Amino acid sequence: MSVETSIDAIFIEKGARERRPRNRLAMILVAFLAILRRDLVVTGREFIPFLIQVLLQPLFFLFIFGKVLPSIGAAQQSYASLLLPGIVGLTVVTTALQGVTLPLVLDLGFGREIDDRLLAPLPVSLVALEKILFAALRGLIAGAIIFPLAYWVLGSNYSVRTDAIGVIIGIMVLTALAGATLGLTIGTLVKPEQIGLMFALIFTPLIFTGCTYYPWSQLDGIRWFQVITLFNPLTYACEGLRYAMVPPVHGYTLPTLGIGWVLLGLGVTFVAFLGLGIYTFRRAVVS
Amino acid sequence: MQTETTEELAIEVRDLVKRYPRSKINAVDGISFSVRRGEIFGLLGPNGAGKTTTIGILTTSVLPTSGMVRIMGVDVVGDPIGVKQHISVVPQRSNLDQSLRAREILTFHAAYHGVPRAEREARAEALLKELGLEGRGHEKIRRYSGGMAQRLMLARALMHSPDVLFLDEPTNSLDPQSRLFLWDRIRAMHERGVTILLTTHDMEEAEQLCERIAIMDHGHILVLDTPDNLKKLVPGGTRLELRLRLPQKVEASRGDGAVSSDNLRALLEQLPGRPRVEELPADDGQEHHDIRSFRLYGEEAGELAVEAMRVVSASGAELRDLHVARPSLEDVFIFLTGRNLRS
């Protein structure tokens, strides 16, 4: 009967708790932090698979395009330095985006594992916000690890400006947030059976029209394509990082999209998809 | 029932309507009821009656089209966060967090609800024990059986000591042993003063657990009362079920006037008190085709049974089984809707 006593204690203690008024804001904050902690625990437990998942592709890109092609004369030695910002931008965006989208599609579709968090005492929009913050954090970690990885893979071809680290970090943070809000919107609109289609219709164009592998300014000759790339948030991320990362070669500074346009592009993406994503999220979880 | 003051009510539902977008009919069509604190209340009805939608509205995951719902005096639309503090939900299908271990599912749930660390560890321990999951807390729940998952969801629901517990078809698809165990735990929660609202399409479950039952169909509440009072609604007090084997040779040789199932039925209808007689559909499987089952509704079961046995044996049929039943909630449902609950 000792079992009975301890369970009873839960409900006896509850009587005492009820008399202790709890501050509403504190309660919401506690719930929010507990949900964030849950994600940290889960990701921490599978950190190595996480790294392999997000870093293997950039690793090969850097090796083939930054090392192999220049070595066999199929690309200029300097290509590596303008490819690296693109790879960083791409990794940050896709990691942040997929960090929300894939789990959310499965969760809303059939797992419903998120229900327990939706029933926690906090607004459901904060559950969405937590997902954005956490996915953005994952994107930033993945993006940051690209730098030592590139240093190792590219060897003497590795060259990054060191005088604008603050700008690099700022653009990466904004990129991660924009990617995560985009992921929230996509994740609440796509159904589980459409995941394959989503990769083909959304991710592939996103990756190849985002100025990842080529600088925007040199698209002058293909004007229509240059215009199309401006509709892709990834363009602003890659160009912003090029602005802050690519050092002048023999006194020649690579022309990039202006930093003002970069901040505007990423900022608009973040704000627009934050609003849209939270709206679609609320509609998906409260019918 | 209007004498109760609002303070004594755990759940208050008034003129609740829910129509989903692009639907032509109301999933919930103007229902009203209230549940006292500490009561076990059942919503009984077939699939699609609107039970799950009702629970959804009461637990803030579905927005009502119109009407008013208050949980522990808090309005579900006006203050969903306030409502979530008071409630717990055990859903129909497992929604356990697959990335966590069983014990963590409990402790994280409590953490979301602000239960301090030492307290939530102690509660997880006690609840795993109470629900027969002792020693299984460190497992990933992929290895859990359906019954274990259901018990873990109940444990999770109790981690923040809710005032009102919502159970949506709690023992649906469980084996009989798990079902009895869960019923037992639900009663234990009731004894501790937790208000419980459960939905079910299982008559026995409603009868076993609930103090009051609302029978729902097509989004309406047809009746709401205690199980005993509901059973009084069915006319003809008791029910008699006969299973018998028709005399084969007789049936084959004698032509009309012989004991076919039709004239046996006629004979039964002639019994004192003129009971209503239904012939039940034949069982599937390898049963002989000359086995028949009849259901008789009458006032006085004992007398009816004696008379029915006399008629059957006089006809030359062989009585295989005789069963006297008090009316069940299933009979109430059939009486009210003309349909079987599972159809």
XYZ file of C-alpha atoms in Angstrom:
630
model
C 0.000 0.000 0.000
C 3.037 2.248 0.040
C 2.380 2.846 -3.654
C -1.043 4.251 -2.920
C 0.390 6.643 -0.377
C 2.914 8.135 -2.740
C 0.338 8.678 -5.476
C -2.034 10.162 -2.978
C 0.751 12.535 -2.023
C 0.639 13.959 -5.548
C -2.944 14.931 -5.116
C -2.530 16.108 -1.543
C 0.409 18.293 -2.504
C -1.751 19.683 -5.261
C -4.123 21.180 -2.728
C -1.214 23.127 -1.307
C -0.051 24.165 -4.758
C -3.398 25.621 -5.669
C -3.200 28.104 -2.861
C 0.143 29.331 -4.165
C -0.663 31.714 -6.993
C 1.639 31.330 -9.958
C 2.664 34.165 -12.128
C 1.311 33.627 -15.632
C 4.405 34.911 -17.428
C 6.727 32.824 -15.273
C 4.619 29.758 -15.983
C 4.799 30.349 -19.747
C 8.546 30.913 -19.599
C 9.069 27.721 -17.593
C 7.067 25.728 -20.160
C 8.957 27.325 -23.046
C 12.349 26.537 -21.529
C 11.313 22.960 -20.741
C 10.329 22.439 -24.387
C 13.640 23.920 -25.519
C 15.458 21.633 -23.088
C 13.611 18.633 -24.518
C 14.934 19.455 -27.997
C 18.463 19.989 -26.670
C 18.395 16.624 -24.907
C 17.088 14.801 -27.974
C 19.536 16.438 -30.407
C 22.413 16.056 -27.948
C 21.751 12.352 -27.855
C 22.031 12.018 -31.637
C 24.645 14.690 -32.226
C 27.030 12.561 -34.289
C 24.305 11.334 -36.710
C 23.150 14.953 -36.899
C 26.615 16.133 -37.916
C 27.018 13.386 -40.503
C 23.611 14.183 -41.929
C 24.257 17.890 -42.403
C 27.998 17.969 -43.089
C 28.697 15.112 -45.473
C 27.284 16.862 -48.525
C 29.098 20.191 -47.953
C 32.275 18.232 -47.325
C 32.097 16.593 -50.738
C 31.149 19.837 -52.447
C 34.174 21.573 -50.959
C 36.432 18.703 -51.881
C 35.287 18.300 -55.501
C 34.650 21.931 -56.427
C 37.186 23.594 -54.161
C 40.023 21.101 -54.393
C 39.673 18.591 -57.220
C 38.421 20.853 -60.029
C 41.035 23.597 -59.454
C 43.728 20.930 -59.230
C 42.870 19.466 -62.643
C 42.488 22.903 -64.144
C 38.709 22.754 -64.610
C 38.228 25.719 -62.271
C 40.307 28.660 -61.089
C 42.188 28.409 -57.808
C 40.169 31.372 -56.534
C 36.864 29.563 -57.125
C 37.207 27.916 -53.703
C 37.071 31.257 -51.918
C 33.808 32.300 -53.561
C 32.327 28.791 -53.264
C 32.895 28.611 -49.497
C 30.422 31.400 -48.556
C 27.849 29.697 -50.767
C 28.361 26.379 -49.016
C 28.073 28.044 -45.604
C 24.858 29.835 -46.621
C 23.378 26.681 -48.144
C 24.218 24.579 -45.086
C 22.741 27.104 -42.662
C 19.516 27.486 -44.669
C 18.896 23.806 -45.398
C 19.791 22.648 -41.879
C 17.516 25.230 -40.269
C 14.736 24.642 -42.776
C 14.752 20.862 -42.607
C 15.132 20.978 -38.829
C 11.579 22.295 -38.680
C 9.988 20.915 -41.808
C 10.654 17.193 -41.668
C 9.717 16.555 -38.009
C 6.697 18.823 -38.308
C 5.282 17.151 -41.412
C 5.516 13.743 -39.763
C 4.227 15.009 -36.428
C 1.170 16.766 -37.796
C 0.545 13.967 -40.264
C 0.463 10.962 -37.966
C 2.865 10.968 -35.011
C 1.095 13.745 -33.106
C 4.039 13.661 -30.704
C 3.807 17.424 -30.527
C 0.391 17.210 -28.817
C 1.886 16.921 -25.365
C 3.712 20.214 -25.905
C 0.624 21.857 -27.361
C -1.201 20.996 -24.131
C 1.501 22.623 -22.020
C 0.411 25.899 -20.420
C 1.756 28.285 -23.058
C 0.375 29.803 -26.273
C 0.663 27.373 -29.187
C 2.457 30.073 -31.187
C 5.310 29.808 -28.675
C 5.601 26.098 -29.448
C 6.168 27.187 -33.064
C 8.617 29.867 -32.000
C 10.612 27.339 -30.001
C 10.874 25.165 -33.108
C 12.179 28.158 -35.075
C 14.766 29.094 -32.467
C 15.968 25.564 -32.047
C 16.206 24.831 -35.774
C 18.039 28.132 -36.280
C 20.506 27.066 -33.598
C 21.082 23.779 -35.391
C 21.640 25.676 -38.629
C 24.187 27.964 -36.973
C 26.097 25.062 -35.457
C 26.233 23.276 -38.820
C 27.303 26.481 -40.567
C 30.023 27.197 -38.026
C 31.522 23.726 -38.380
C 31.906 24.309 -42.143
C 34.783 26.733 -41.439
C 37.238 24.299 -39.791
C 36.073 21.641 -42.236
C 36.900 23.930 -45.176
C 40.240 24.840 -43.626
C 41.085 21.158 -43.530
C 39.751 20.234 -46.995
C 40.873 23.267 -48.991
C 44.331 23.632 -47.477
C 46.145 26.473 -49.224
C 42.999 27.430 -51.134
C 41.256 28.413 -47.901
C 41.069 32.183 -47.639
C 38.511 34.084 -45.613
C 38.516 37.734 -44.548
C 39.125 37.966 -40.834
C 38.207 41.618 -40.426
C 34.429 41.156 -40.705
C 33.687 38.283 -38.338
C 30.877 40.249 -36.705
C 29.171 40.732 -40.074
C 29.633 37.033 -40.912
C 27.992 36.008 -37.630
C 25.171 38.525 -38.028
C 24.342 37.339 -41.558
C 24.509 33.700 -40.452
C 22.073 34.334 -37.593
C 19.629 36.128 -39.852
C 20.014 33.393 -42.492
C 19.314 30.666 -39.931
C 16.192 32.433 -38.673
C 14.917 33.051 -42.203
C 15.514 29.396 -43.129
C 13.715 28.144 -40.010
C 10.618 30.321 -40.549
C 10.501 29.172 -44.171
C 10.679 25.607 -42.818
C 7.803 26.253 -40.421
C 5.573 27.478 -43.232
C 6.452 24.574 -45.515
C 6.166 22.051 -42.673
C 2.631 23.086 -41.794
C 1.422 23.062 -45.399
C 2.965 19.846 -46.751
C 1.298 16.499 -46.075
C 3.372 13.399 -45.268
C 2.608 11.780 -48.621
C 3.978 14.881 -50.374
C 7.467 14.747 -48.852
C 9.052 13.355 -52.012
C 7.384 16.035 -54.104
C 8.501 18.688 -51.628
C 12.167 17.794 -52.132
C 11.801 17.982 -55.906
C 9.649 21.104 -56.107
C 11.011 23.186 -53.247
C 14.488 22.085 -52.210
C 16.032 21.513 -55.633
C 15.116 24.947 -57.067
C 16.029 26.538 -53.731
C 19.523 25.064 -53.865
C 20.273 25.827 -57.508
C 18.795 29.305 -57.874
C 20.356 30.577 -54.639
C 23.735 31.816 -55.954
C 25.434 29.056 -53.992
C 27.898 28.011 -56.669
C 28.222 31.283 -58.600
C 28.422 34.970 -57.669
C 25.335 37.009 -58.454
C 27.165 39.897 -60.124
C 28.540 37.632 -62.859
C 25.052 36.617 -63.948
C 24.830 39.875 -65.934
C 24.915 37.907 -69.143
C 21.830 35.872 -68.198
C 19.679 38.713 -67.032
C 16.411 36.732 -66.638
C 18.114 34.198 -64.406
C 19.754 36.962 -62.396
C 16.276 38.339 -61.695
C 14.935 34.916 -60.737
C 17.677 34.414 -58.159
C 16.488 37.542 -56.358
C 13.292 35.688 -55.363
C 15.354 33.108 -53.493
C 16.284 34.037 -49.897
C 19.382 31.890 -50.217
C 20.763 34.387 -52.744
C 20.868 37.103 -50.089
C 22.511 34.745 -47.596
C 25.243 33.633 -50.011
C 25.888 37.106 -51.374
C 26.007 38.587 -47.876
C 28.500 35.977 -46.784
C 30.570 36.576 -49.953
C 30.600 40.268 -49.104
C 31.954 39.520 -45.623
C 34.176 36.538 -46.391
C 35.885 36.829 -49.801
C 39.210 38.691 -49.533
C 40.427 40.936 -52.385
C 42.636 39.047 -54.828
C 45.494 41.123 -56.341
C 43.643 44.283 -55.314
C 40.428 43.118 -57.005
C 37.356 43.014 -54.770
C 34.586 40.633 -55.858
C 31.445 42.671 -56.520
C 28.468 41.373 -54.531
C 24.889 42.319 -53.861
C 24.921 45.401 -51.608
C 24.860 44.617 -47.901
C 21.715 46.756 -47.520
C 19.878 44.580 -50.050
C 21.187 41.489 -48.291
C 19.837 42.569 -44.917
C 16.560 43.645 -46.490
C 16.137 40.349 -48.353
C 16.848 38.205 -45.299
C 14.871 40.474 -42.979
C 11.789 40.473 -45.201
C 11.973 36.690 -45.568
C 12.233 36.243 -41.805
C 9.385 38.573 -40.888
C 7.046 37.450 -43.668
C 7.462 33.741 -43.062
C 7.436 34.161 -39.299
C 3.967 35.660 -39.539
C 2.770 33.254 -42.210
C 4.310 30.204 -40.517
C 2.777 30.915 -37.132
C -0.576 31.496 -38.808
C -0.439 28.198 -40.704
C 0.880 26.414 -37.617
C -2.033 27.624 -35.508
C -4.443 26.518 -38.201
C -2.825 23.101 -38.333
C -2.975 22.456 -34.584
C -6.199 24.190 -33.557
C -8.972 23.197 -35.942
C -29.608 19.873 -12.093
C -29.782 23.620 -12.413
C -29.415 23.946 -8.647
C -25.652 23.454 -8.772
C -23.644 26.599 -8.536
C -20.885 27.262 -11.014
C -18.192 26.798 -8.373
C -19.106 23.147 -7.941
C -18.867 22.371 -11.632
C -15.746 20.973 -13.246
C -17.134 21.148 -16.778
C -19.876 23.389 -18.064
C -21.014 23.110 -21.686
C -23.789 25.260 -23.077
C -25.298 25.144 -26.599
C -22.037 23.925 -28.070
C -21.844 23.768 -31.856
C -18.932 22.784 -34.069
C -19.015 22.819 -37.824
C -15.742 22.076 -39.592
C -14.867 24.211 -42.603
C -16.319 22.876 -45.856
C -18.664 20.549 -43.997
C -22.392 20.645 -44.552
C -23.339 19.277 -41.145
C -22.503 20.151 -37.568
C -20.119 17.645 -36.004
C -21.430 18.793 -32.649
C -24.922 20.177 -32.877
C -25.981 22.225 -29.878
C -25.116 20.116 -26.862
C -25.323 21.207 -23.226
C -24.248 19.363 -20.116
C -22.282 19.874 -16.960
C -20.040 17.654 -14.868
C -19.671 18.070 -11.125
C -16.259 18.125 -9.505
C -15.114 14.602 -8.714
C -17.635 12.958 -11.025
C -16.944 10.302 -13.670
C -18.961 11.261 -16.691
C -19.296 9.262 -19.903
C -19.999 10.284 -23.476
C -21.332 7.200 -25.163
C -22.042 6.840 -28.828
C -20.995 5.229 -32.094
C -17.974 6.371 -34.073
C -18.710 9.691 -35.703
C -21.220 10.771 -33.064
C -19.148 13.847 -32.202
C -17.501 12.575 -29.035
C -13.918 13.213 -30.079
C -14.770 16.656 -31.442
C -16.414 17.476 -28.118
C -13.296 16.387 -26.232
C -11.210 18.416 -28.682
C -13.167 21.567 -27.868
C -13.054 20.919 -24.137
C -9.277 20.452 -24.308
C -8.564 23.554 -26.468
C -7.440 21.762 -29.633
C -10.667 22.464 -31.517
C -12.334 25.874 -31.670
C -16.107 25.857 -31.173
C -18.299 27.453 -33.827
C -20.622 28.740 -31.122
C -21.620 28.050 -27.567
C -19.805 28.228 -24.275
C -17.461 25.844 -22.470
C -15.937 26.410 -19.058
C -13.473 24.051 -17.387
C -13.069 24.676 -13.654
C -14.707 28.024 -14.285
C -12.233 29.000 -17.050
C -13.502 29.691 -20.573
C -11.819 27.466 -23.202
C -11.839 30.107 -25.922
C -11.050 33.106 -23.733
C -8.225 31.526 -21.742
C -6.945 28.268 -23.247
C -3.705 28.502 -21.254
C -5.676 28.720 -18.019
C -7.670 25.653 -19.068
C -4.530 23.681 -19.936
C -3.307 24.128 -16.366
C -6.314 22.204 -15.093
C -6.624 19.374 -17.573
C -4.956 16.260 -18.911
C -5.800 14.280 -22.010
C -5.339 10.617 -22.832
C -5.985 10.389 -26.578
C -7.355 7.498 -28.577
C -4.119 6.817 -30.398
C -0.641 6.905 -28.907
C 1.033 10.291 -29.260
C 3.929 9.429 -26.995
C 7.184 11.229 -27.701
C 9.191 8.580 -29.585
C 12.499 10.363 -29.078
C 12.329 10.061 -25.304
C 12.545 7.175 -22.899
C 9.410 6.215 -20.991
C 10.452 7.889 -17.789
C 11.526 11.062 -19.586
C 8.127 11.265 -21.223
C 6.728 11.624 -17.711
C 9.352 14.008 -16.358
C 9.319 16.291 -19.401
C 5.545 16.464 -19.298
C 5.755 17.562 -15.678
C 8.493 20.043 -16.568
C 6.257 21.623 -19.231
C 3.749 22.115 -16.426
C 6.291 23.619 -14.054
C 6.587 20.756 -11.584
C 9.959 21.137 -9.794
C 12.686 18.601 -10.592
C 12.772 16.558 -7.372
C 8.998 16.417 -7.323
C 8.691 15.213 -10.908
C 11.292 12.492 -10.402
C 9.386 11.213 -7.364
C 6.058 11.328 -9.184
C 7.448 9.509 -12.231
C 8.729 6.770 -9.952
C 5.410 6.441 -8.134
C 3.299 6.500 -11.290
C 5.419 3.975 -13.175
C 4.940 1.698 -10.190
C 1.223 2.353 -9.896
C 0.661 1.620 -13.573
C 2.691 -1.569 -13.601
C 5.613 -0.162 -15.577
C 8.195 -0.424 -12.842
C 11.621 -1.210 -14.253
C 10.523 -0.288 -17.806
C 11.178 3.429 -17.404
C 14.506 3.438 -19.210
C 13.193 1.797 -22.340
C 12.426 3.549 -25.563
C 8.705 3.258 -26.047
C 9.008 1.628 -29.460
C 9.236 -1.643 -27.558
C 6.023 -0.961 -25.642
C 2.874 -2.972 -26.301
C -0.434 -1.207 -26.895
C -1.510 -1.747 -23.307
C 1.763 -0.426 -21.919
C 1.593 2.657 -24.120
C -1.935 3.321 -22.914
C -0.840 3.000 -19.294
C 2.122 5.277 -19.896
C -0.207 7.895 -21.413
C -2.373 7.711 -18.297
C 0.718 8.078 -16.113
C 1.790 11.079 -18.184
C -1.640 12.623 -17.803
C -1.407 12.356 -14.026
C 2.081 13.852 -13.710
C 0.865 17.396 -13.137
C -2.065 16.298 -10.942
C -4.859 17.585 -13.164
C -8.279 18.554 -11.871
C -10.026 17.169 -14.919
C -8.906 14.109 -16.829
C -10.146 13.479 -20.375
C -10.006 9.909 -21.613
C -10.852 9.387 -25.284
C -11.786 5.740 -25.808
C -9.306 4.725 -23.100
C -9.474 0.964 -23.511
C -10.310 0.709 -27.193
C -8.360 -2.159 -28.759
C -6.840 -3.356 -25.491
C -6.811 -6.966 -24.371
C -9.286 -7.826 -21.567
C -6.621 -7.974 -18.893
C -5.212 -4.540 -19.711
C -8.736 -3.219 -19.870
C -9.596 -4.406 -16.359
C -6.312 -3.039 -15.053
C -6.991 0.353 -16.606
C -10.556 0.453 -15.271
C -9.151 -0.225 -11.859
C -6.684 2.667 -12.161
C -9.393 4.986 -13.448
C -11.534 4.176 -10.405
C -8.538 4.834 -8.168
C -8.154 8.292 -9.738
C -11.825 8.911 -9.180
C -11.450 8.055 -5.511
C -8.732 10.670 -5.275
C -11.193 13.290 -6.389
C -10.148 13.765 -10.019
C -13.021 14.688 -12.316
C -13.065 12.307 -15.256
C -14.761 12.652 -18.618
C -14.446 9.627 -20.839
C -15.770 8.751 -24.247
C -16.491 5.207 -25.272
C -18.523 3.096 -27.605
C -18.162 0.219 -25.201
C -21.354 -0.266 -23.198
C -19.745 -2.281 -20.500
C -17.082 0.318 -19.968
C -19.624 3.103 -19.597
C -21.701 0.991 -17.243
C -18.733 -0.064 -15.147
C -17.162 3.322 -14.710
C -19.566 6.191 -15.186
C -21.820 7.851 -12.667
C -23.694 9.658 -15.398
C -23.781 9.037 -19.114
C -24.742 11.170 -22.063
C -25.670 9.129 -25.110
C -24.591 10.939 -28.268
C -25.549 10.405 -31.872
C -25.106 12.659 -34.914
C -23.756 15.479 -32.772
C -26.711 15.498 -30.392
C -27.095 14.302 -26.844
C -30.103 11.968 -26.952
C -30.356 11.366 -23.203
C -28.297 12.101 -20.136
C -28.761 10.245 -16.867
C -27.360 7.644 -14.504
C -26.854 4.174 -16.029
C -29.741 2.770 -13.954
C -32.169 5.456 -14.994
C -31.141 5.102 -18.624
C -31.951 1.410 -18.531
C -35.430 2.178 -17.251
C -36.074 3.906 -20.558
C -36.272 0.589 -22.355
C -39.804 -0.800 -22.209
C -40.241 -4.446 -21.405
C -37.828 -4.580 -18.477
C -35.877 -7.725 -19.259
C -34.494 -9.551 -22.203
C -34.314 -13.255 -22.867
C -32.034 -14.853 -25.406
C -32.688 -18.352 -26.718
C -30.425 -20.419 -28.910
C -31.888 -23.590 -30.216
C -31.520 -26.268 -32.819
C -34.495 -26.946 -35.067
C -35.584 -30.588 -35.258
C -34.121 -31.512 -38.637
C -36.128 -34.591 -39.626
C -39.367 -33.029 -38.571
C -38.629 -29.946 -40.565
C -37.856 -31.993 -43.639
C -40.808 -34.419 -43.533
C -43.792 -32.589 -42.174
C -44.231 -29.612 -44.438
C -46.389 -26.812 -43.086
C -47.435 -26.870 -39.488
C -43.894 -28.034 -38.768
C -41.483 -26.130 -36.609
C -39.725 -23.812 -39.019
C -38.072 -20.810 -37.517
C -40.973 -18.631 -38.631
C -43.684 -20.510 -36.846
C -41.459 -21.024 -33.827
C -41.238 -17.288 -33.705
C -45.000 -17.057 -33.950
C -45.324 -19.508 -31.079
C -42.984 -17.436 -28.941
C -44.960 -14.298 -29.666
C -48.058 -16.046 -28.309
C -46.452 -16.432 -24.883
C -48.057 -14.749 -21.853
C -47.351 -11.030 -21.827
C -46.975 -11.079 -25.621
C -43.218 -10.446 -25.697
C -41.595 -8.700 -28.635
C -39.543 -11.323 -30.499
C -36.542 -10.747 -32.763
C -34.718 -13.391 -34.658
C -30.987 -12.734 -34.559
C -28.860 -13.197 -37.651
C -27.229 -16.607 -37.879
C -23.694 -16.937 -36.612
C -20.943 -17.092 -39.152
C -18.577 -20.024 -39.304
C -19.125 -23.740 -39.234
C -22.363 -23.612 -37.225
C -25.141 -25.801 -38.512
C -27.690 -23.941 -40.520
C -30.475 -25.270 -38.289
C -29.286 -23.329 -35.250
C -31.491 -20.310 -34.534
C -31.308 -17.508 -32.002
C -34.188 -15.436 -30.733
C -34.342 -12.422 -28.491
C -37.484 -11.840 -26.399
C -38.321 -8.612 -24.619
C -40.761 -8.998 -21.758
C -41.760 -7.726 -18.341
C -41.161 -10.827 -16.247
C -38.050 -12.726 -17.244
C -38.466 -15.753 -14.956
C -41.959 -16.615 -16.080
C -41.095 -15.927 -19.695
C -38.119 -18.266 -19.500
C -40.226 -21.124 -18.169
C -42.904 -20.646 -20.790
C -40.399 -20.296 -23.591
C -38.684 -23.539 -22.587
C -42.029 -25.317 -22.605
C -42.883 -24.092 -26.101
C -39.485 -24.957 -27.455
C -39.424 -28.491 -26.095
C -43.027 -29.106 -27.220
C -42.018 -28.134 -30.727
C -39.305 -30.763 -30.745
C -36.498 -28.239 -31.031
C -33.448 -28.676 -28.901
C -32.640 -25.804 -26.536
C -28.922 -25.049 -26.719
C -28.665 -21.933 -24.611
C -30.910 -19.667 -22.587
C -29.815 -16.351 -21.273
C -31.725 -13.837 -19.162
C -30.321 -10.337 -19.332
C -31.154 -7.093 -17.642
C -31.360 -4.362 -20.254
C -27.954 -2.950 -21.070
C -26.980 0.465 -22.319
C -26.726 -1.146 -25.703
C -30.454 -1.838 -25.510
C -30.987 1.774 -24.557
C -29.046 2.886 -27.586
C -30.904 0.520 -29.904
C -34.173 1.656 -28.381
C -33.290 5.332 -28.923
C -31.822 5.130 -32.401
C -33.012 1.861 -33.872
C -29.391 1.093 -34.674
C -26.713 -1.036 -33.145
C -23.828 0.919 -31.584
C -21.171 -0.714 -33.688
C -22.952 -0.414 -36.985
